[in-house]
Amino acid sequence: MLDLSANKANSVESTDATAFRTAPDASARHAPLVDPFRRAITYLRISVTDRCDFRCAYCMSEDMQFLPKRNLLSLEELDRVSRVFVEHGVRKLRITGGEPLVRRDIMQLFRRLSRHLASGALDELTLTTNGSQLARFAPELADLGVRRVNVSLDTLDADKFRAITRRGELSVVLAGIEAARKAGIKVKLNAVALKGVNEHEIPDMLTWAHGLGMDMTLIEVMPLGEIETDRTDQFLPLSVARERLEERFSLTPLPDRTGGPARYVRVEETGGRLGFITPLTHNFCESCNRVRLTCTGQLYLCLGQEDAADLRAALRASPEDALVRQTIAEAITRKPKGHDFVIERARPAAVPRHMSVTGG
Ligand code: SAM
């Protein structure tokens, strides 16, 4: 039995988690998940909580109402459903949120999931984080086989950082990044390009990140979940950001795909990689290999579409996995060809779910 007392200090969230029962390994092989467009689903993103210690202005509203904790999948259920996906050929798991590292006892889930790395069933176990808890958890994550982490950081200006996140401290995140790098974890920075907020800072952030050997990816703001402001005010097309960068840097397109939606260029002056995630100006769906599980166990086939399958009900209906497998298989047959975000149509939000529920 795993020690449930570990890592409770400073946790923002509590769970009703009971100890993991002895769960089977993903040794059994089951049918791979292939959607109607012949895309193999090998990448699962799992939101483990909708809670976050930040309230980024483009992501959440200031008075965000979080879900009752009983609605969330327990750590044991998260472990179980992950195993089932791995048995069906998923090779990459990304833990996200909300802020995944504020979920109480989250290291127990990482510890459980790391057995799939050890067995060779999984290629990668990774997470997306705001970095606020990384200084505390980086050494353990590295021990458990986490080799790469995405840290979301939109500015290097401490005042602007406080304004965007409404409560974050830049120095804490920078210390987290440093701890991850020291632990041997490769850090990639994700920055949402925000018109009038960080748009003129992008070249400096890029130079800083590449100077430390970190790749950086720019993300277009997406119309997910209602917030106080109109996102069309914040929307900066990455085509514009890229044109501006090209005035200063030579960008050479790279064929690299990391299993995610970013398209990469090499920045010749820095030697580093820069990614662009452009759901609004460029559709990247043709190579989509992923599905997303929300913290309440809803399996979304596409970030930009509403169709979902209720895996929580399937998990709770029976201790056997047959219904879970069947529900997943049926859902995959409904994976849409692509999403259709259009920022002009996105008032107040094209998709009512906040990114924090579905997971970034
Ligand atoms: N808390 C973690 C973090 O900060 O990385 C993980 C969850 S967060 C929702 C994941 C990513 O989604 C972050 O990079 C965040 O900036 C981005 N994000 C949130 N809302 C967004 C939106 N409406 N459009 C584009 N990106 C968004």
CSV table of C-alpha atoms in Angstrom, one decimal, residues 72-264:
chain,number,residue,atom,x,y,z
A,72,LEU,CA,-13.8,14.3,-9.6
A,73,LEU,CA,-12.3,11.0,-10.5
A,74,SER,CA,-10.3,9.6,-7.5
A,75,LEU,CA,-6.6,8.9,-8.0
A,76,GLU,CA,-7.4,5.3,-8.1
A,77,GLU,CA,-9.9,5.8,-10.9
A,78,LEU,CA,-7.4,8.0,-12.8
A,79,ASP,CA,-4.9,5.2,-12.5
A,80,ARG,CA,-7.4,2.6,-13.6
A,81,VAL,CA,-8.6,4.5,-16.7
A,82,SER,CA,-5.0,5.4,-17.6
A,83,ARG,CA,-4.0,1.7,-17.5
A,84,VAL,CA,-6.9,0.8,-19.8
A,85,PHE,CA,-5.8,3.4,-22.3
A,86,VAL,CA,-2.3,2.2,-22.2
A,87,GLU,CA,-3.5,-1.4,-22.8
A,88,HIS,CA,-5.2,0.0,-25.9
A,89,GLY,CA,-2.0,1.4,-27.3
A,90,VAL,CA,-1.7,4.9,-25.7
A,91,ARG,CA,2.0,5.6,-25.5
A,92,LYS,CA,2.0,9.1,-24.1
A,93,LEU,CA,0.2,10.5,-21.0
A,94,ARG,CA,0.1,14.2,-20.1
A,95,ILE,CA,-1.1,15.2,-16.7
A,96,THR,CA,-2.7,18.6,-16.6
A,97,GLY,CA,-5.5,20.6,-15.0
A,98,GLY,CA,-6.3,23.1,-13.6
A,99,GLU,CA,-2.9,23.0,-11.9
A,100,PRO,CA,-2.1,19.3,-11.6
A,101,LEU,CA,0.5,19.8,-8.9
A,102,VAL,CA,-2.1,21.3,-6.5
A,103,ARG,CA,-4.1,18.1,-6.4
A,104,ARG,CA,-3.5,16.5,-3.1
A,105,ASP,CA,-1.4,13.3,-3.3
A,106,ILE,CA,-0.8,13.8,-7.0
A,107,MET,CA,2.7,12.2,-6.6
A,108,GLN,CA,1.0,9.0,-5.8
A,109,LEU,CA,-0.7,9.0,-9.2
A,110,PHE,CA,2.7,9.8,-10.9
A,111,ARG,CA,4.2,6.9,-9.0
A,112,ARG,CA,1.5,4.5,-10.1
A,113,LEU,CA,1.7,5.7,-13.7
A,114,SER,CA,5.5,5.4,-13.8
A,115,ARG,CA,5.1,1.6,-13.8
A,116,HIS,CA,4.0,1.8,-17.4
A,117,LEU,CA,7.3,3.5,-18.2
A,118,ALA,CA,9.2,0.8,-16.4
A,119,SER,CA,7.4,-1.9,-18.3
A,120,GLY,CA,8.0,-0.2,-21.6
A,121,ALA,CA,4.2,0.1,-22.3
A,122,LEU,CA,4.4,3.9,-22.2
A,123,ASP,CA,7.0,6.1,-24.0
A,124,GLU,CA,6.3,9.2,-22.1
A,125,LEU,CA,4.8,10.5,-18.9
A,126,THR,CA,4.7,14.3,-18.7
A,127,LEU,CA,2.8,17.2,-17.4
A,128,THR,CA,1.7,20.8,-18.1
A,129,THR,CA,2.1,23.0,-15.1
A,130,ASN,CA,2.2,26.7,-14.2
A,131,GLY,CA,5.4,26.0,-12.3
A,132,SER,CA,4.3,27.2,-8.9
A,133,GLN,CA,4.9,23.9,-7.2
A,134,LEU,CA,7.8,22.6,-9.3
A,135,ALA,CA,10.5,23.6,-6.9
A,136,ARG,CA,8.9,21.1,-4.5
A,137,PHE,CA,8.1,18.3,-6.8
A,138,ALA,CA,10.8,18.4,-9.6
A,139,PRO,CA,13.3,15.9,-8.0
A,140,GLU,CA,10.5,13.3,-7.4
A,141,LEU,CA,9.1,13.8,-10.8
A,142,ALA,CA,12.5,13.2,-12.3
A,143,ASP,CA,13.0,10.1,-10.2
A,144,LEU,CA,9.6,8.8,-11.5
A,145,GLY,CA,10.8,9.1,-15.1
A,146,VAL,CA,9.3,12.4,-16.1
A,147,ARG,CA,11.9,13.7,-18.7
A,148,ARG,CA,10.1,16.7,-20.0
A,149,VAL,CA,7.7,19.3,-18.6
A,150,ASN,CA,5.7,22.1,-20.2
A,151,VAL,CA,5.7,25.2,-18.1
A,152,SER,CA,3.2,27.9,-18.9
A,153,LEU,CA,4.7,31.4,-18.7
A,154,ASP,CA,3.4,34.4,-20.5
A,155,THR,CA,5.7,37.1,-19.3
A,156,LEU,CA,9.0,37.8,-17.6
A,157,ASP,CA,7.8,41.0,-16.1
A,158,ALA,CA,6.9,40.4,-12.4
A,159,ASP,CA,4.1,43.1,-12.4
A,160,LYS,CA,2.6,41.9,-15.6
A,161,PHE,CA,2.8,38.3,-14.4
A,162,ARG,CA,0.9,39.2,-11.3
A,163,ALA,CA,-1.7,41.0,-13.4
A,164,ILE,CA,-2.2,38.1,-15.9
A,165,THR,CA,-2.3,35.4,-13.2
A,166,ARG,CA,-4.1,37.6,-10.7
A,167,ARG,CA,-2.1,36.0,-7.8
A,168,GLY,CA,1.1,34.4,-9.1
A,169,GLU,CA,4.7,35.3,-8.2
A,170,LEU,CA,7.1,35.2,-11.1
A,171,SER,CA,10.1,34.4,-8.8
A,172,VAL,CA,8.4,31.3,-7.6
A,173,VAL,CA,7.8,30.0,-11.1
A,174,LEU,CA,11.4,30.9,-12.1
A,175,ALA,CA,12.7,28.9,-9.1
A,176,GLY,CA,10.4,26.0,-10.2
A,177,ILE,CA,11.9,26.1,-13.7
A,178,GLU,CA,15.4,26.1,-12.3
A,179,ALA,CA,14.6,23.2,-10.0
A,180,ALA,CA,13.2,21.2,-13.0
A,181,ARG,CA,16.3,21.9,-15.1
A,182,LYS,CA,18.6,21.0,-12.2
A,183,ALA,CA,16.7,17.7,-11.8
A,184,GLY,CA,17.5,16.9,-15.4
A,185,ILE,CA,14.0,17.6,-16.7
A,186,LYS,CA,13.8,19.3,-20.0
A,187,VAL,CA,11.6,22.4,-19.8
A,188,LYS,CA,9.5,23.8,-22.6
A,189,LEU,CA,7.8,27.1,-22.2
A,190,ASN,CA,4.3,27.7,-23.4
A,191,ALA,CA,3.2,31.3,-23.8
A,192,VAL,CA,-0.2,32.5,-24.8
A,193,ALA,CA,0.3,35.4,-27.2
A,194,LEU,CA,-1.9,38.3,-25.9
A,195,LYS,CA,-2.5,41.4,-27.9
A,196,GLY,CA,-1.4,44.5,-26.0
A,197,VAL,CA,-0.1,42.4,-23.1
A,198,ASN,CA,3.0,40.4,-24.0
A,199,GLU,CA,3.2,40.8,-27.7
A,200,HIS,CA,6.2,43.0,-27.6
A,201,GLU,CA,8.0,40.9,-25.1
A,202,ILE,CA,8.0,37.7,-27.2
A,203,PRO,CA,11.5,38.3,-28.8
A,204,ASP,CA,13.1,38.8,-25.3
A,205,MET,CA,11.4,35.8,-23.8
A,206,LEU,CA,12.5,33.7,-26.8
A,207,THR,CA,16.1,34.9,-26.4
A,208,TRP,CA,16.0,34.1,-22.6
A,209,ALA,CA,14.4,30.7,-23.0
A,210,HIS,CA,16.8,29.6,-25.8
A,211,GLY,CA,19.7,30.9,-23.8
A,212,LEU,CA,18.8,28.4,-21.1
A,213,GLY,CA,18.3,25.6,-23.7
A,214,MET,CA,14.5,25.7,-23.4
A,215,ASP,CA,12.2,25.4,-26.4
A,216,MET,CA,9.3,27.8,-26.5
A,217,THR,CA,5.9,27.5,-28.0
A,218,LEU,CA,3.4,30.3,-28.7
A,219,ILE,CA,-0.3,29.6,-28.4
A,220,GLU,CA,-3.2,31.6,-29.8
A,221,VAL,CA,-5.9,32.4,-27.3
A,222,MET,CA,-8.8,30.1,-27.7
A,223,PRO,CA,-12.5,30.8,-27.0
A,224,LEU,CA,-12.9,28.3,-24.2
A,225,GLY,CA,-15.2,29.1,-21.2
A,226,GLU,CA,-16.7,32.4,-20.2
A,227,ILE,CA,-14.5,35.0,-18.7
A,228,GLU,CA,-15.1,38.7,-17.8
A,229,THR,CA,-13.7,40.1,-21.0
A,230,ASP,CA,-14.2,39.6,-24.7
A,231,ARG,CA,-11.4,37.4,-26.0
A,232,THR,CA,-11.4,39.1,-29.4
A,233,ASP,CA,-9.6,41.9,-27.6
A,234,GLN,CA,-6.8,39.5,-26.6
A,235,PHE,CA,-6.5,37.6,-29.8
A,236,LEU,CA,-3.2,38.0,-31.5
A,237,PRO,CA,-2.9,35.9,-34.7
A,238,LEU,CA,0.4,34.1,-34.6
A,239,SER,CA,0.8,34.9,-38.2
A,240,VAL,CA,1.3,38.5,-37.0
A,241,ALA,CA,3.6,37.5,-34.2
A,242,ARG,CA,5.7,35.4,-36.6
A,243,GLU,CA,6.0,38.2,-39.1
A,244,ARG,CA,7.3,40.5,-36.4
A,245,LEU,CA,9.8,37.8,-35.2
A,246,GLU,CA,11.0,37.4,-38.8
A,247,GLU,CA,12.1,41.0,-38.8
A,248,ARG,CA,14.6,40.1,-36.1
A,249,PHE,CA,15.3,36.4,-36.4
A,250,SER,CA,15.7,33.9,-39.2
A,251,LEU,CA,13.1,31.1,-38.8
A,252,THR,CA,13.7,27.8,-40.5
A,253,PRO,CA,10.7,25.5,-40.6
A,254,LEU,CA,11.4,22.1,-39.0
A,255,PRO,CA,9.7,18.8,-39.8
A,256,ASP,CA,9.7,17.9,-36.0
A,257,ARG,CA,6.5,16.9,-34.5
A,258,THR,CA,6.4,16.1,-30.8
A,259,GLY,CA,3.0,14.3,-30.8
A,260,GLY,CA,1.4,17.6,-30.0
A,261,PRO,CA,-0.2,20.3,-32.3
A,262,ALA,CA,2.8,22.6,-32.5
A,263,ARG,CA,4.6,23.3,-35.7
A,264,TYR,CA,8.3,24.2,-35.1
